[in-house]
CSV table of C-alpha atoms in Angstrom, one decimal:
chain,number,residue,atom,x,y,z
A,1,MET,CA,41.3,14.6,-44.1
A,2,LEU,CA,38.5,12.6,-42.5
A,3,VAL,CA,35.1,14.7,-42.0
A,4,LEU,CA,32.0,13.7,-40.1
A,5,ALA,CA,28.9,15.2,-41.4
A,6,ILE,CA,25.7,15.4,-39.6
A,7,ASP,CA,22.2,16.7,-40.7
A,8,THR,CA,19.0,16.5,-38.8
A,9,SER,CA,17.1,19.3,-40.6
A,10,ALA,CA,14.6,16.7,-41.8
A,11,VAL,CA,15.6,13.0,-41.2
A,12,ALA,CA,18.6,12.2,-39.1
A,13,SER,CA,21.6,11.4,-41.2
A,14,ALA,CA,25.4,11.1,-40.6
A,15,ALA,CA,28.3,10.3,-43.1
A,16,LEU,CA,32.0,9.8,-42.9
A,17,LEU,CA,33.9,11.2,-45.8
A,18,LYS,CA,37.6,11.3,-46.9
A,19,SER,CA,38.9,14.1,-49.1
A,20,HIS,CA,41.4,13.5,-51.8
A,21,GLY,CA,44.0,16.2,-52.4
A,22,ASP,CA,43.2,20.0,-52.5
A,23,ASP,CA,40.4,19.9,-55.1
A,24,GLY,CA,37.5,19.2,-52.8
A,25,ARG,CA,37.0,15.5,-54.3
A,26,ALA,CA,35.5,13.3,-51.5
A,27,GLU,CA,34.8,9.6,-51.0
A,28,VAL,CA,31.8,8.7,-48.6
A,29,LEU,CA,33.3,5.9,-46.5
A,30,GLU,CA,30.1,5.2,-44.7
A,31,SER,CA,26.7,6.8,-44.1
A,32,PHE,CA,23.3,6.4,-42.3
A,33,SER,CA,20.0,8.0,-42.8
A,34,SER,CA,16.9,7.4,-40.8
A,35,ALA,CA,13.5,6.8,-42.4
A,36,GLU,CA,11.5,8.9,-39.8
A,37,THR,CA,11.6,12.5,-39.0
A,38,ASN,CA,11.0,12.3,-35.2
A,39,THR,CA,13.6,9.8,-34.0
A,40,HIS,CA,16.6,12.0,-34.3
A,41,ALA,CA,17.6,11.8,-30.5
A,42,GLU,CA,17.3,8.1,-30.4
A,43,VAL,CA,19.1,7.0,-33.5
A,44,LEU,CA,21.8,9.6,-34.2
A,45,ALA,CA,24.5,8.8,-31.6
A,46,PRO,CA,24.2,5.1,-32.2
A,47,ALA,CA,24.4,5.6,-36.0
A,48,ILE,CA,27.6,7.9,-35.6
A,49,GLU,CA,29.2,5.1,-33.5
A,50,GLY,CA,28.2,2.4,-36.0
A,51,ILE,CA,29.5,4.1,-39.1
A,52,LEU,CA,32.8,4.8,-37.3
A,53,ALA,CA,33.1,1.4,-36.3
A,54,GLN,CA,32.3,0.0,-39.9
A,55,ALA,CA,35.1,2.2,-41.2
A,56,GLY,CA,37.5,1.2,-38.5
A,57,VAL,CA,38.0,4.9,-37.5
A,58,ALA,CA,38.2,6.3,-33.9
A,59,GLY,CA,36.7,9.6,-33.0
A,60,ALA,CA,40.2,11.1,-32.5
A,61,ASP,CA,40.9,10.2,-36.2
A,62,VAL,CA,38.3,12.7,-37.4
A,63,ASP,CA,39.8,15.9,-38.6
A,64,ARG,CA,36.6,18.3,-38.9
A,65,ILE,CA,32.9,17.9,-38.1
A,66,VAL,CA,30.3,19.7,-40.3
A,67,VAL,CA,26.6,19.9,-39.2
A,68,GLY,CA,23.5,21.1,-41.0
A,69,VAL,CA,22.2,24.2,-39.3
A,70,GLY,CA,18.8,24.3,-41.2
A,71,PRO,CA,16.4,25.9,-41.9
A,72,GLY,CA,14.6,23.2,-40.0
A,73,PRO,CA,12.3,22.5,-36.9
A,74,PHE,CA,13.7,23.4,-33.5
A,75,THR,CA,13.9,20.1,-32.0
A,76,GLY,CA,15.5,18.3,-35.1
A,77,LEU,CA,18.1,20.9,-35.4
A,78,ARG,CA,19.0,21.1,-31.7
A,79,VAL,CA,19.9,17.3,-31.7
A,80,GLY,CA,22.3,17.5,-34.7
A,81,ILE,CA,24.0,20.6,-33.6
A,82,ALA,CA,24.3,19.6,-30.0
A,83,THR,CA,25.7,16.3,-31.0
A,84,ALA,CA,28.2,17.9,-33.3
A,85,ARG,CA,29.4,20.3,-30.6
A,86,THR,CA,29.7,17.7,-28.0
A,87,LEU,CA,31.7,15.4,-30.2
A,88,GLY,CA,33.9,18.3,-31.4
A,89,PHE,CA,34.6,19.2,-27.9
A,90,ALA,CA,35.3,15.6,-26.8
A,91,TRP,CA,37.5,15.0,-29.8
A,92,GLY,CA,39.2,18.4,-29.8
A,93,VAL,CA,38.2,19.0,-33.5
A,94,PRO,CA,36.8,22.1,-35.3
A,95,VAL,CA,33.0,22.0,-35.9
A,96,ASP,CA,31.5,24.1,-38.7
A,97,GLY,CA,27.9,24.7,-40.1
A,98,VAL,CA,26.5,24.3,-43.5
A,99,ALA,CA,23.0,25.4,-44.6
A,100,SER,CA,21.1,22.1,-45.0
A,101,LEU,CA,19.5,23.1,-48.3
A,102,ASP,CA,23.1,23.2,-49.7
A,103,ALA,CA,23.0,19.4,-49.5
A,104,VAL,CA,20.2,19.2,-52.1
A,105,ALA,CA,21.8,22.0,-54.2
A,106,TRP,CA,24.9,19.8,-54.3
A,107,ASP,CA,22.9,16.6,-55.6
A,108,ALA,CA,21.2,18.8,-58.2
A,109,ALA,CA,24.3,20.5,-59.4
A,110,SER,CA,26.0,17.0,-59.6
A,111,ASP,CA,23.2,15.0,-61.1
A,112,PRO,CA,24.6,12.9,-63.9
A,113,ALA,CA,21.1,12.7,-65.5
A,114,GLY,CA,21.3,16.6,-66.1
A,115,ALA,CA,22.4,19.3,-63.8
A,116,PRO,CA,20.6,22.5,-63.9
A,117,ARG,CA,21.4,24.9,-66.9
A,118,GLY,CA,20.4,28.0,-65.0
A,119,ASP,CA,19.7,29.3,-61.5
A,120,PHE,CA,17.4,26.9,-59.6
A,121,THR,CA,15.5,26.7,-56.3
A,122,VAL,CA,15.8,24.1,-53.4
A,123,ALA,CA,12.8,23.7,-51.3
A,124,THR,CA,12.1,21.6,-48.3
A,125,ASP,CA,8.8,21.1,-46.2
A,126,ALA,CA,8.5,23.7,-43.3
A,127,ARG,CA,5.0,22.5,-42.4
A,128,ARG,CA,2.1,24.9,-41.7
A,129,ARG,CA,1.6,24.5,-45.5
A,130,GLU,CA,4.9,26.5,-46.1
A,131,LEU,CA,8.3,25.9,-47.5
A,132,TYR,CA,12.0,26.4,-46.6
A,133,TRP,CA,13.8,27.4,-49.8
A,134,ALA,CA,17.0,29.1,-51.2
A,135,ARG,CA,18.1,30.1,-54.7
A,136,TYR,CA,21.1,28.6,-56.2
A,137,ALA,CA,23.5,29.2,-59.3
A,138,PRO,CA,24.0,26.2,-61.6
A,139,ASP,CA,27.1,25.1,-59.8
A,140,GLY,CA,25.2,25.0,-56.5
A,141,GLY,CA,26.4,28.2,-55.2
A,142,LEU,CA,23.9,30.1,-53.0
A,143,LEU,CA,22.3,33.2,-54.5
A,144,ASP,CA,19.7,34.0,-52.1
A,145,GLY,CA,18.2,32.9,-49.0
A,146,PRO,CA,17.2,30.8,-47.1
A,147,HIS,CA,13.6,31.9,-46.6
A,148,VAL,CA,10.4,30.6,-45.3
A,149,SER,CA,7.1,31.2,-47.1
A,150,ALA,CA,4.1,29.9,-49.0
A,151,ALA,CA,4.8,28.0,-52.3
A,152,GLU,CA,3.3,31.0,-54.1
A,153,SER,CA,6.3,33.2,-53.1
A,154,LEU,CA,9.0,31.0,-54.8
A,155,PRO,CA,10.5,32.5,-58.0
A,156,ALA,CA,9.8,30.8,-61.4
A,157,GLY,CA,11.9,28.1,-62.6
A,158,PRO,CA,13.0,24.5,-61.5
A,159,VAL,CA,12.5,23.5,-58.0
A,160,TYR,CA,14.3,20.7,-56.3
A,161,GLY,CA,13.5,18.9,-53.1
A,162,ARG,CA,10.7,17.3,-51.1
A,163,GLY,CA,9.1,20.6,-50.7
A,164,ALA,CA,8.7,20.9,-54.4
A,165,GLY,CA,7.1,17.5,-54.4
A,166,LEU,CA,4.5,18.4,-51.8
A,167,TYR,CA,3.3,21.6,-53.3
A,168,ALA,CA,4.0,20.9,-57.3
A,169,GLU,CA,0.5,22.2,-58.3
A,170,ARG,CA,0.8,25.4,-56.2
A,171,LEU,CA,4.3,26.0,-57.7
A,172,ALA,CA,3.1,25.5,-61.1
A,173,ALA,CA,0.5,28.2,-60.6
A,174,VAL,CA,3.4,30.8,-60.3
A,175,GLY,CA,5.7,29.4,-63.0
A,176,ALA,CA,7.8,27.1,-60.7
A,177,THR,CA,8.4,23.5,-61.9
A,178,ALA,CA,9.0,20.8,-59.5
A,179,VAL,CA,11.8,18.5,-60.8
A,180,GLU,CA,10.3,14.9,-60.6
A,181,ALA,CA,13.5,13.1,-60.1
A,182,PHE,CA,14.2,15.2,-56.8
A,183,ALA,CA,10.7,15.4,-55.6
A,184,GLY,CA,11.2,13.5,-52.6
A,185,ARG,CA,14.8,14.4,-51.9
A,186,GLN,CA,15.8,15.4,-48.4
A,187,PRO,CA,19.1,16.9,-47.1
A,188,HIS,CA,21.5,14.1,-46.4
A,189,ALA,CA,24.7,14.4,-44.5
A,190,ALA,CA,26.9,12.8,-47.1
A,191,SER,CA,26.0,15.5,-49.7
A,192,LEU,CA,26.3,18.1,-46.9
A,193,GLY,CA,29.9,17.0,-46.1
A,194,ALA,CA,30.7,16.9,-49.9
A,195,SER,CA,29.4,20.4,-50.6
A,196,ALA,CA,31.5,21.6,-47.4
A,197,LEU,CA,34.6,20.1,-48.6
A,198,ALA,CA,34.2,21.5,-52.1
A,199,ARG,CA,33.6,25.0,-50.5
A,200,LEU,CA,36.7,24.7,-48.4
A,201,ALA,CA,38.7,23.7,-51.5
A,202,ARG,CA,37.7,26.9,-53.1
A,203,GLY,CA,38.8,29.0,-50.1
A,204,ARG,CA,35.6,29.8,-48.9
A,205,GLU,CA,34.6,29.8,-45.2
A,206,LEU,CA,31.8,27.6,-43.6
A,207,LEU,CA,29.1,28.9,-41.2
A,208,PRO,CA,29.0,29.0,-37.5
A,209,THR,CA,26.9,26.4,-35.9
A,210,THR,CA,24.1,28.9,-35.2
A,211,PRO,CA,20.8,27.4,-36.1
A,212,LEU,CA,18.7,28.8,-39.0
A,213,TYR,CA,15.2,28.5,-37.4
A,214,LEU,CA,13.7,31.2,-39.6
A,215,ARG,CA,10.6,31.6,-37.3
A,216,GLU,CA,9.6,31.3,-33.8
A,217,SER,CA,9.0,28.1,-32.0
A,218,ASP,CA,5.5,26.7,-31.5
A,219,ALA,CA,6.4,26.3,-27.8
A,220,LYS,CA,5.6,29.1,-25.6
A,221,VAL,CA,6.5,29.8,-22.1
A,222,PRO,CA,3.3,29.7,-19.9
A,223,ALA,CA,2.5,33.0,-18.2
A,224,ALA,CA,3.3,33.1,-14.4
A,225,MET,CA,0.0,32.1,-12.5
A,226,LYS,CA,-1.5,35.0,-10.6
A,227,PRO,CA,-1.6,34.8,-6.8
A,228,ARG,CA,-4.8,33.8,-5.4
A,229,GLY,CA,-6.5,36.1,-2.9
A,230,LEU,CA,-6.9,35.1,0.6
A,231,ALA,CA,-10.1,33.5,1.6
A,232,PRO,CA,-12.2,35.9,3.7
């Protein structure tokens, strides 16, 4: 099965994966990740076109699309989800959602240098001096979340992801420890796709493509202008 994975919860990333058998094992054929967090609309579509061309695959050959549904900022998530839905419609393939934090949890649970021995937390930057976070079992299975809050609200224990690197001192004050090797880790489509395939192999359902914003947008609809009185 060929799977196109997309995530724009932080940086823009895309990956083409091929599953092997029914055990959830996956090979990453091609992948892309931007270096910026504000160029999603410009780079995502050309990147997807590029990785398909490099793999010698047409859109009609893709069997499934999975997309990160956050949590993340409004604009970034819209770009990824809209792209996934559009391609799914054009190619006639199913589109499913995956929590973006699951990608970092997958990386942590698969870390050859030492996977977590107990429950752990994944945290990414939510701006406003807050974190998006969720709690996971040692195998990467979701236990609680996602949430958005100040660093001081996170549970004690190891914390993986860029959010941990940003607020290591504040986390330490409440007994949470930033895992140094993952202090800059962002969700990536390749890991998102791998976690989705593993979940499907276990007979578990994926999410709908509804974005997980967790809080209201900064953008506000302006109040209607009051009619001006007639001049005397």
